[in-house]
């Protein structure tokens, strides 16, 4: 059975989300088996979901995996609410929607997840909101007609909205963790951060990347790591190294 995510004294291992960004269910399943003792959560994103489908996700949760269903729902409120109910039925621990889908959409997603979990008598997944995609900069936001002064300003605004709509947290780049905390002071508001790379220090010129240690020091509840683990010769060893780095940062 899945458990609801709460902030607090959580081990470094539990804070590591491995992105299963691979082509096939077989490959993802092999990775899960190799990494299940090394990471707390496994992320299924649009590539794997499109390839392997909900049955694969159900299989993972039934095998005891904590799953972050990263499908970034963004549609009319009724459709997102229906998708939220399906996510609950899959037994995932977290799933996300785009905050830019609006207040009504986020409220309906949170409400539908709560209702469905209560109906089934299962823990409610944490519903989190994508703020600004880490691939977007100010110019890209302007191209889309977002007139906010900066990426950070837009992240702050969307984090506040997500909280007001009853969502449990946000997905944000490691550089926006502190601004999100300033906007939403509530204990337990989750910040999930992709854009984390173990050797980030080696290429500090890449502004959107941060090391696991720095992301933890900045206050991330979860860090998402994909290729740095998946593409290493020994994923379990690479994951252990990330967790050790996180542990070191937590103990400082
Ligand atoms: O880069 P990496 O392979 O670690 O990415 C893992 C996951 O984090 C991807 O599935 C992607 O959704 C997300 N990501 C992101 N922003 C980045 C890099 C990755 O949201 N800058």
Short mmCIF file of C-alpha atoms and ligand atoms in Angstrom, two decimals:
data_model
loop_
_atom_site.label_atom_id
_atom_site.label_comp_id
_atom_site.label_asym_id
_atom_site.label_seq_id
_atom_site.Cartn_x
_atom_site.Cartn_y
_atom_site.Cartn_z
CA UNK A 1 0.00 0.00 0.00
CA UNK A 2 1.23 3.49 -0.73
CA UNK A 3 1.76 6.03 1.99
CA UNK A 4 1.02 9.69 1.90
CA UNK A 5 4.09 11.89 1.61
CA UNK A 6 4.82 14.07 4.58
CA UNK A 7 7.75 16.33 5.17
CA UNK A 8 9.90 15.93 8.24
CA UNK A 9 12.80 13.73 9.19
CA UNK A 10 13.03 11.77 5.99
CA UNK A 11 16.09 9.73 5.04
CA UNK A 12 18.19 10.73 2.05
CA UNK A 13 17.27 7.50 0.28
CA UNK A 14 13.57 8.29 0.59
CA UNK A 15 14.20 11.69 -0.95
CA UNK A 16 15.73 10.26 -4.12
CA UNK A 17 13.34 9.90 -7.05
CA UNK A 18 14.78 7.94 -9.95
CA UNK A 19 13.29 8.91 -13.30
CA UNK A 20 12.58 5.71 -15.25
CA UNK A 21 13.09 7.48 -18.57
CA UNK A 22 13.50 4.36 -20.72
CA UNK A 23 11.71 2.90 -23.70
CA UNK A 24 10.24 -0.34 -22.49
CA UNK A 25 8.45 -1.83 -19.50
CA UNK A 26 11.06 -4.62 -19.36
CA UNK A 27 13.92 -2.16 -19.12
CA UNK A 28 12.10 -0.08 -16.49
CA UNK A 29 11.28 -3.16 -14.46
CA UNK A 30 14.94 -4.26 -14.51
CA UNK A 31 15.99 -0.82 -13.32
CA UNK A 32 13.38 -0.84 -10.56
CA UNK A 33 14.63 -4.22 -9.31
CA UNK A 34 18.24 -3.01 -9.40
CA UNK A 35 17.41 0.25 -7.63
CA UNK A 36 14.54 -0.54 -5.28
CA UNK A 37 16.82 -0.63 -2.24
CA UNK A 38 18.68 2.51 -3.28
CA UNK A 39 15.90 5.01 -3.99
CA UNK A 40 12.61 5.92 -2.34
CA UNK A 41 10.48 6.77 -5.35
CA UNK A 42 10.35 5.88 -9.05
CA UNK A 43 9.13 8.39 -11.60
CA UNK A 44 7.09 7.32 -14.60
CA UNK A 45 6.98 10.12 -17.12
CA UNK A 46 5.35 10.61 -20.49
CA UNK A 47 7.83 8.47 -22.43
CA UNK A 48 7.47 5.32 -20.34
CA UNK A 49 3.75 5.84 -19.75
CA UNK A 50 3.11 6.21 -23.47
CA UNK A 51 5.14 3.10 -24.16
CA UNK A 52 4.20 0.84 -21.27
CA UNK A 53 0.82 2.15 -20.10
CA UNK A 54 -1.16 2.08 -16.88
CA UNK A 55 -0.81 -1.69 -16.43
CA UNK A 56 2.91 -1.22 -16.04
CA UNK A 57 2.36 1.48 -13.40
CA UNK A 58 -0.13 -0.74 -11.55
CA UNK A 59 2.42 -3.57 -11.65
CA UNK A 60 5.05 -1.31 -10.11
CA UNK A 61 2.81 -0.11 -7.29
CA UNK A 62 1.65 -3.67 -6.65
CA UNK A 63 5.30 -4.70 -6.41
CA UNK A 64 5.66 -2.18 -3.59
CA UNK A 65 7.13 0.75 -5.49
CA UNK A 66 6.36 4.32 -4.53
CA UNK A 67 5.57 5.91 -7.87
CA UNK A 68 5.58 9.54 -8.96
CA UNK A 69 3.29 9.66 -12.00
CA UNK A 70 4.78 12.61 -13.84
CA UNK A 71 2.23 13.20 -16.59
CA UNK A 72 1.81 16.93 -15.91
CA UNK A 73 -1.94 17.01 -16.51
CA UNK A 74 -3.12 20.22 -18.17
CA UNK A 75 -6.65 20.14 -19.57
CA UNK A 76 -10.14 21.33 -18.75
CA UNK A 77 -10.97 20.85 -15.05
CA UNK A 78 -13.40 18.00 -15.66
CA UNK A 79 -10.85 15.99 -17.65
CA UNK A 80 -8.04 16.59 -15.16
CA UNK A 81 -10.33 15.60 -12.28
CA UNK A 82 -11.12 12.34 -14.10
CA UNK A 83 -7.42 11.70 -14.73
CA UNK A 84 -6.70 12.41 -11.05
CA UNK A 85 -9.19 9.70 -10.06
CA UNK A 86 -7.42 7.25 -12.38
CA UNK A 87 -4.06 8.14 -10.82
CA UNK A 88 -5.50 7.30 -7.40
CA UNK A 89 -6.71 3.95 -8.74
CA UNK A 90 -3.20 3.16 -9.95
CA UNK A 91 -1.93 3.52 -6.38
CA UNK A 92 0.69 6.17 -7.09
CA UNK A 93 2.21 8.19 -4.28
CA UNK A 94 2.52 11.48 -6.14
CA UNK A 95 1.22 12.88 -9.41
CA UNK A 96 1.39 16.31 -10.99
CA UNK A 97 -0.63 18.88 -12.90
CA UNK A 98 0.46 22.12 -14.55
CA UNK A 99 -0.25 25.06 -12.25
CA UNK A 100 -0.78 27.15 -15.38
CA UNK A 101 -3.93 25.07 -16.00
CA UNK A 102 -5.54 27.43 -13.51
CA UNK A 103 -7.22 27.57 -10.14
CA UNK A 104 -10.36 25.64 -11.05
CA UNK A 105 -8.33 22.87 -12.65
CA UNK A 106 -6.05 22.50 -9.62
CA UNK A 107 -8.95 22.59 -7.14
CA UNK A 108 -10.84 19.95 -9.07
CA UNK A 109 -7.72 17.74 -9.32
CA UNK A 110 -7.10 17.92 -5.57
CA UNK A 111 -10.77 17.40 -4.77
CA UNK A 112 -11.17 14.43 -7.11
CA UNK A 113 -8.04 12.74 -5.75
CA UNK A 114 -9.28 13.17 -2.17
CA UNK A 115 -12.77 11.88 -3.03
CA UNK A 116 -11.51 8.85 -4.92
CA UNK A 117 -9.00 7.93 -2.21
CA UNK A 118 -11.74 8.18 0.44
CA UNK A 119 -14.11 6.10 -1.71
CA UNK A 120 -11.49 3.37 -2.14
CA UNK A 121 -10.18 3.65 1.42
CA UNK A 122 -6.62 4.18 0.23
CA UNK A 123 -4.09 6.90 1.04
CA UNK A 124 -4.48 9.99 -1.11
CA UNK A 125 -1.53 10.62 -3.41
CA UNK A 126 0.18 13.96 -3.03
CA UNK A 127 -0.96 16.22 -5.87
CA UNK A 128 1.78 18.62 -6.87
CA UNK A 129 1.95 21.41 -9.42
CA UNK A 130 4.53 22.04 -12.09
CA UNK A 131 5.39 25.73 -11.87
CA UNK A 132 7.66 26.78 -14.75
CA UNK A 133 9.32 24.02 -16.74
CA UNK A 134 13.04 24.07 -16.01
CA UNK A 135 13.67 24.15 -19.75
CA UNK A 136 12.00 27.57 -20.02
CA UNK A 137 13.65 30.93 -19.54
CA UNK A 138 12.21 34.41 -19.50
CA UNK A 139 12.29 34.74 -23.30
CA UNK A 140 10.37 31.47 -23.67
CA UNK A 141 7.77 32.65 -21.14
CA UNK A 142 7.34 35.91 -23.04
CA UNK A 143 6.92 34.02 -26.32
CA UNK A 144 3.99 32.26 -24.67
CA UNK A 145 2.48 35.54 -23.58
CA UNK A 146 3.44 35.28 -19.92
CA UNK A 147 4.22 38.84 -18.96
CA UNK A 148 5.55 38.11 -15.46
CA UNK A 149 8.78 39.95 -14.79
CA UNK A 150 10.90 36.85 -14.33
CA UNK A 151 10.87 33.06 -14.17
CA UNK A 152 11.24 33.34 -10.41
CA UNK A 153 8.29 35.72 -10.19
CA UNK A 154 6.13 33.30 -12.15
CA UNK A 155 7.26 30.35 -10.01
CA UNK A 156 6.39 32.32 -6.85
CA UNK A 157 2.95 33.20 -8.20
CA UNK A 158 2.14 29.63 -9.27
CA UNK A 159 3.43 28.13 -6.01
CA UNK A 160 1.12 30.44 -4.05
CA UNK A 161 -1.81 29.48 -6.26
CA UNK A 162 -1.08 25.76 -5.93
CA UNK A 163 -1.05 26.07 -2.16
CA UNK A 164 -4.27 28.07 -2.16
CA UNK A 165 -5.90 25.35 -4.28
CA UNK A 166 -5.05 22.67 -1.72
CA UNK A 167 -2.17 21.05 -3.56
CA UNK A 168 0.60 19.48 -1.52
CA UNK A 169 3.58 21.01 -3.28
CA UNK A 170 5.31 21.97 -6.49
CA UNK A 171 7.86 20.83 -8.99
CA UNK A 172 10.47 23.56 -9.34
CA UNK A 173 14.08 23.93 -10.37
CA UNK A 174 16.59 23.74 -7.51
CA UNK A 175 17.25 27.44 -7.94
CA UNK A 176 13.63 28.22 -7.07
CA UNK A 177 13.41 26.20 -3.85
CA UNK A 178 14.14 29.17 -1.61
CA UNK A 179 11.73 31.55 -3.38
CA UNK A 180 9.01 28.88 -3.12
CA UNK A 181 9.69 28.50 0.61
CA UNK A 182 9.46 32.25 1.02
CA UNK A 183 6.09 32.31 -0.75
CA UNK A 184 4.61 29.26 0.97
CA UNK A 185 5.76 29.05 4.55
CA UNK A 186 3.52 26.10 5.37
CA UNK A 187 5.39 23.14 6.87
CA UNK A 188 4.93 20.07 4.72
CA UNK A 189 4.60 21.92 1.41
CA UNK A 190 6.67 19.71 -0.87
CA UNK A 191 9.29 20.92 -3.30
CA UNK A 192 10.32 18.31 -5.85
CA UNK A 193 13.36 19.32 -7.87
CA UNK A 194 14.60 17.93 -11.17
CA UNK A 195 17.62 19.47 -12.85
CA UNK A 196 19.94 17.78 -10.36
CA UNK A 197 23.22 16.29 -11.47
CA UNK A 198 25.86 14.63 -9.29
CA UNK A 199 28.70 16.33 -11.10
CA UNK A 200 26.99 19.73 -11.33
CA UNK A 201 29.97 21.29 -9.60
CA UNK A 202 32.06 20.25 -12.58
CA UNK A 203 30.05 22.43 -14.91
CA UNK A 204 28.91 25.33 -12.80
CA UNK A 205 28.30 27.32 -15.97
CA UNK A 206 25.08 25.34 -16.50
CA UNK A 207 22.79 27.61 -14.53
CA UNK A 208 19.79 25.33 -14.26
CA UNK A 209 21.71 22.40 -12.82
CA UNK A 210 22.56 21.84 -9.17
CA UNK A 211 24.28 19.02 -7.30
CA UNK A 212 22.24 16.72 -5.03
CA UNK A 213 24.04 18.12 -1.97
CA UNK A 214 23.23 21.72 -2.89
CA UNK A 215 19.61 20.85 -3.70
CA UNK A 216 19.24 19.24 -0.26
CA UNK A 217 20.95 22.20 1.42
CA UNK A 218 18.53 24.50 -0.41
CA UNK A 219 15.63 22.58 1.14
CA UNK A 220 14.41 20.13 -1.52
CA UNK A 221 12.05 17.46 -0.21
CA UNK A 222 12.75 15.22 -3.19
CA UNK A 223 15.34 15.33 -5.93
CA UNK A 224 14.76 13.73 -9.31
CA UNK A 225 17.72 12.11 -11.04
CA UNK A 226 17.48 10.30 -14.36
CA UNK A 227 20.29 9.99 -16.84
CA UNK A 228 23.12 10.40 -14.35
CA UNK A 229 21.97 7.12 -12.78
CA UNK A 230 20.44 5.32 -15.77
CA UNK A 231 23.37 5.94 -18.10
CA UNK A 232 26.07 4.95 -15.65
CA UNK A 233 27.63 1.52 -15.99
CA UNK A 234 26.32 0.55 -12.55
CA UNK A 235 23.02 2.32 -11.73
CA UNK A 236 22.84 0.96 -8.16
CA UNK A 237 26.34 2.24 -7.43
CA UNK A 238 25.54 5.63 -8.98
CA UNK A 239 22.34 5.89 -6.92
CA UNK A 240 24.23 5.00 -3.73
CA UNK A 241 26.74 7.75 -4.48
CA UNK A 242 23.92 10.28 -4.89
CA UNK A 243 22.33 9.19 -1.61
CA UNK A 244 25.68 9.41 0.20
CA UNK A 245 26.13 12.93 -1.10
CA UNK A 246 22.62 13.82 0.10
CA UNK A 247 23.30 12.24 3.52
CA UNK A 248 26.45 14.27 3.90
CA UNK A 249 24.54 17.46 3.10
CA UNK A 250 21.76 16.51 5.55
CA UNK A 251 24.22 15.90 8.37
CA UNK A 252 25.92 19.29 8.02
O1 LIG B 1 18.28 15.13 -16.55
P1 LIG B 1 17.70 13.89 -15.94
O2 LIG B 1 17.80 12.69 -16.82
O3 LIG B 1 18.21 13.64 -14.56
O4 LIG B 1 16.16 14.20 -15.81
C1 LIG B 1 15.30 13.41 -15.05
C2 LIG B 1 13.90 13.98 -15.12
O5 LIG B 1 13.87 15.30 -14.64
C3 LIG B 1 13.34 14.01 -16.53
O6 LIG B 1 12.36 13.00 -16.58
C4 LIG B 1 12.71 15.35 -16.69
O7 LIG B 1 11.30 15.24 -16.63
C5 LIG B 1 13.14 16.14 -15.50
N1 LIG B 1 14.01 17.29 -15.82
C6 LIG B 1 13.52 18.57 -15.71
N2 LIG B 1 14.32 19.64 -15.93
C7 LIG B 1 15.61 19.49 -16.29
C8 LIG B 1 16.13 18.21 -16.41
C9 LIG B 1 15.29 17.13 -16.17
O8 LIG B 1 12.35 18.73 -15.38
N3 LIG B 1 16.36 20.58 -16.50
#
